Amino acid sequence: MSDSVSTAGSATAAPAPRIGFVSLGCPKALTDSELILTQLSAEGYATSETFEGADLVIVNTCGFIDDAVKESLDTIGEALAANGKVIVTGCLGARTASDGENLVQQVHPKVLAVTGPHATQEVMDAVHAHVPKPHDPFVDLVPATGVKLTPKHYAYLKISEGCNHRCSFCIIPGLRGDLVSRPVGDVLGEAQRLFESGVKELLVISQDTSAYGVDVKYRTGFWDGKPVRTRMLDLVARLGEIARPFGAWVRLHYVYPYPHVDEVIPLMAEGLVLPYLDVPFQHAHPDVLKRMKRPASGGRNLERIQAWRAACPQLVVRSTFIAGFPGETEEEFQTLLDFMQEAQIDRAGCFAYSPVEGAAANDLPGALPDAVREERRARFMAVAEAVSTARLAQRVGATMQVLVDSAPALGRKGGVGRTYADAPEIDGTVKILPPTKASKTMKVGEFVRVRIVGTSGHDLVGELV
Ligand code: SF4
């Protein structure tokens, strides 16, 4: 091979990282190679025609007949000897040895990552993990964490866009389309950068966090050289592991109560992610949920919440509800009030139903007068507030970890923070009293220990310990 390099990226100040590429096998494998090379080029990577001149080598393999297997394994061995950083893709990557182990990893345990065929995104995730994307002058004017509108110590992490459901009151799928999950390697990379930049609380958001990865059939991506499935449980576990050395919190929003959410609760019980679930139930009566076309509407949500609390007693549940949906009878509404009481939802919001232009629910029969919708919302909130206040009162006397959101004069005049039970903007706060000793200070973005001494509406009041 000559040492010529074909540059495929835009002109940037720093030289583009170079990727060596060997394509073996049939025309289908060639098409895969073209897709990967096109993506590399689009992201500004250069290609290297020698193993030695590359920052990393990708070998697209064939596993069809014995000769092809040998050729592929030999090529991987050559690339490892000459370069050391090798990613393997293609048909041989999907083959297992007689003991069930991955064949490539068994013969060449030093390869960085192995994928099967048709895995452009997984290959790109592995490339990103080992040779970061080159600078893009249009994007790199902003910091590696992107432009953030939140304070420095917490950040939202969007894991997907769009939604596969068609709730009758909602027009989001029409506006944003079906679910598109972000590659898991990209999401985890963003989380790592946010923690490195000082974020202490990461808020995972989407339209439907539980559905993460459904659109890509839970495909395997890569993070830190290891395979990770594009799936809620795997994502949450890895986020918790990434957050741990930073002592940071991970909070989950918009989690629908599908059965597989049960698997996430043990991660909360062991402290990997916050024992806090934002579950938009919207209603409790099965007929109303049916008219709303809600996902997971058939589930026995009350039993599910009780089982979650049995597995993780410190769990806090937040939810939103709609009162006065078209056709809602007094009996159906009473079911909602009973659910609120029995489920002991810690934090609940409620909207009086209001038609949104373009929503299917507008055509449902039985629209209720505005006054009835409003009156039911008020009755719901009275129950919700009684539940919330009683649950809040149980915290008095406890010492809790609090993340400081505001602390003028280093907190000498007191400050405001939140416990794990409160998400920013939507839940309550902890009002931290001015410390009695001048030596006690606190800063925004710092975790402090606070003894809870009282409540004030939706908030707690506490003192530094
Ligand atoms: S309300 Fe329903 S349709 Fe709308 S985004 Fe949420 S799950 Fe999707």
mmCIF file of N, CA, C and O in Angstrom, residues 189 271 375 380 431:
data_model
loop_
_atom_site.group_PDB
_atom_site.id
_atom_site.type_symbol
_atom_site.label_atom_id
_atom_site.label_comp_id
_atom_site.label_asym_id
_atom_site.label_seq_id
_atom_site.Cartn_x
_atom_site.Cartn_y
_atom_site.Cartn_z
ATOM 1 N N GLY A 189 -22.135 9.602 25.325
ATOM 2 C CA GLY A 189 -21.027 10.551 25.156
ATOM 3 C C GLY A 189 -21.427 11.941 25.619
ATOM 4 O O GLY A 189 -20.658 12.641 26.280
ATOM 5 N N GLY A 271 -29.334 2.837 44.202
ATOM 6 C CA GLY A 271 -28.770 4.190 44.206
ATOM 7 C C GLY A 271 -28.040 4.575 42.936
ATOM 8 O O GLY A 271 -27.359 5.594 42.895
ATOM 9 N N GLU A 375 -64.165 22.545 37.441
ATOM 10 C CA GLU A 375 -64.558 22.129 38.796
ATOM 11 C C GLU A 375 -63.896 20.785 39.127
ATOM 12 O O GLU A 375 -63.403 20.570 40.244
ATOM 13 N N PHE A 380 -59.761 17.524 41.866
ATOM 14 C CA PHE A 380 -58.585 16.633 41.776
ATOM 15 C C PHE A 380 -57.420 17.251 42.538
ATOM 16 O O PHE A 380 -56.746 16.583 43.329
ATOM 17 N N LYS A 431 -36.182 25.163 51.277
ATOM 18 C CA LYS A 431 -35.694 26.488 51.690
ATOM 19 C C LYS A 431 -34.675 26.257 52.799
ATOM 20 O O LYS A 431 -35.028 25.732 53.873
#
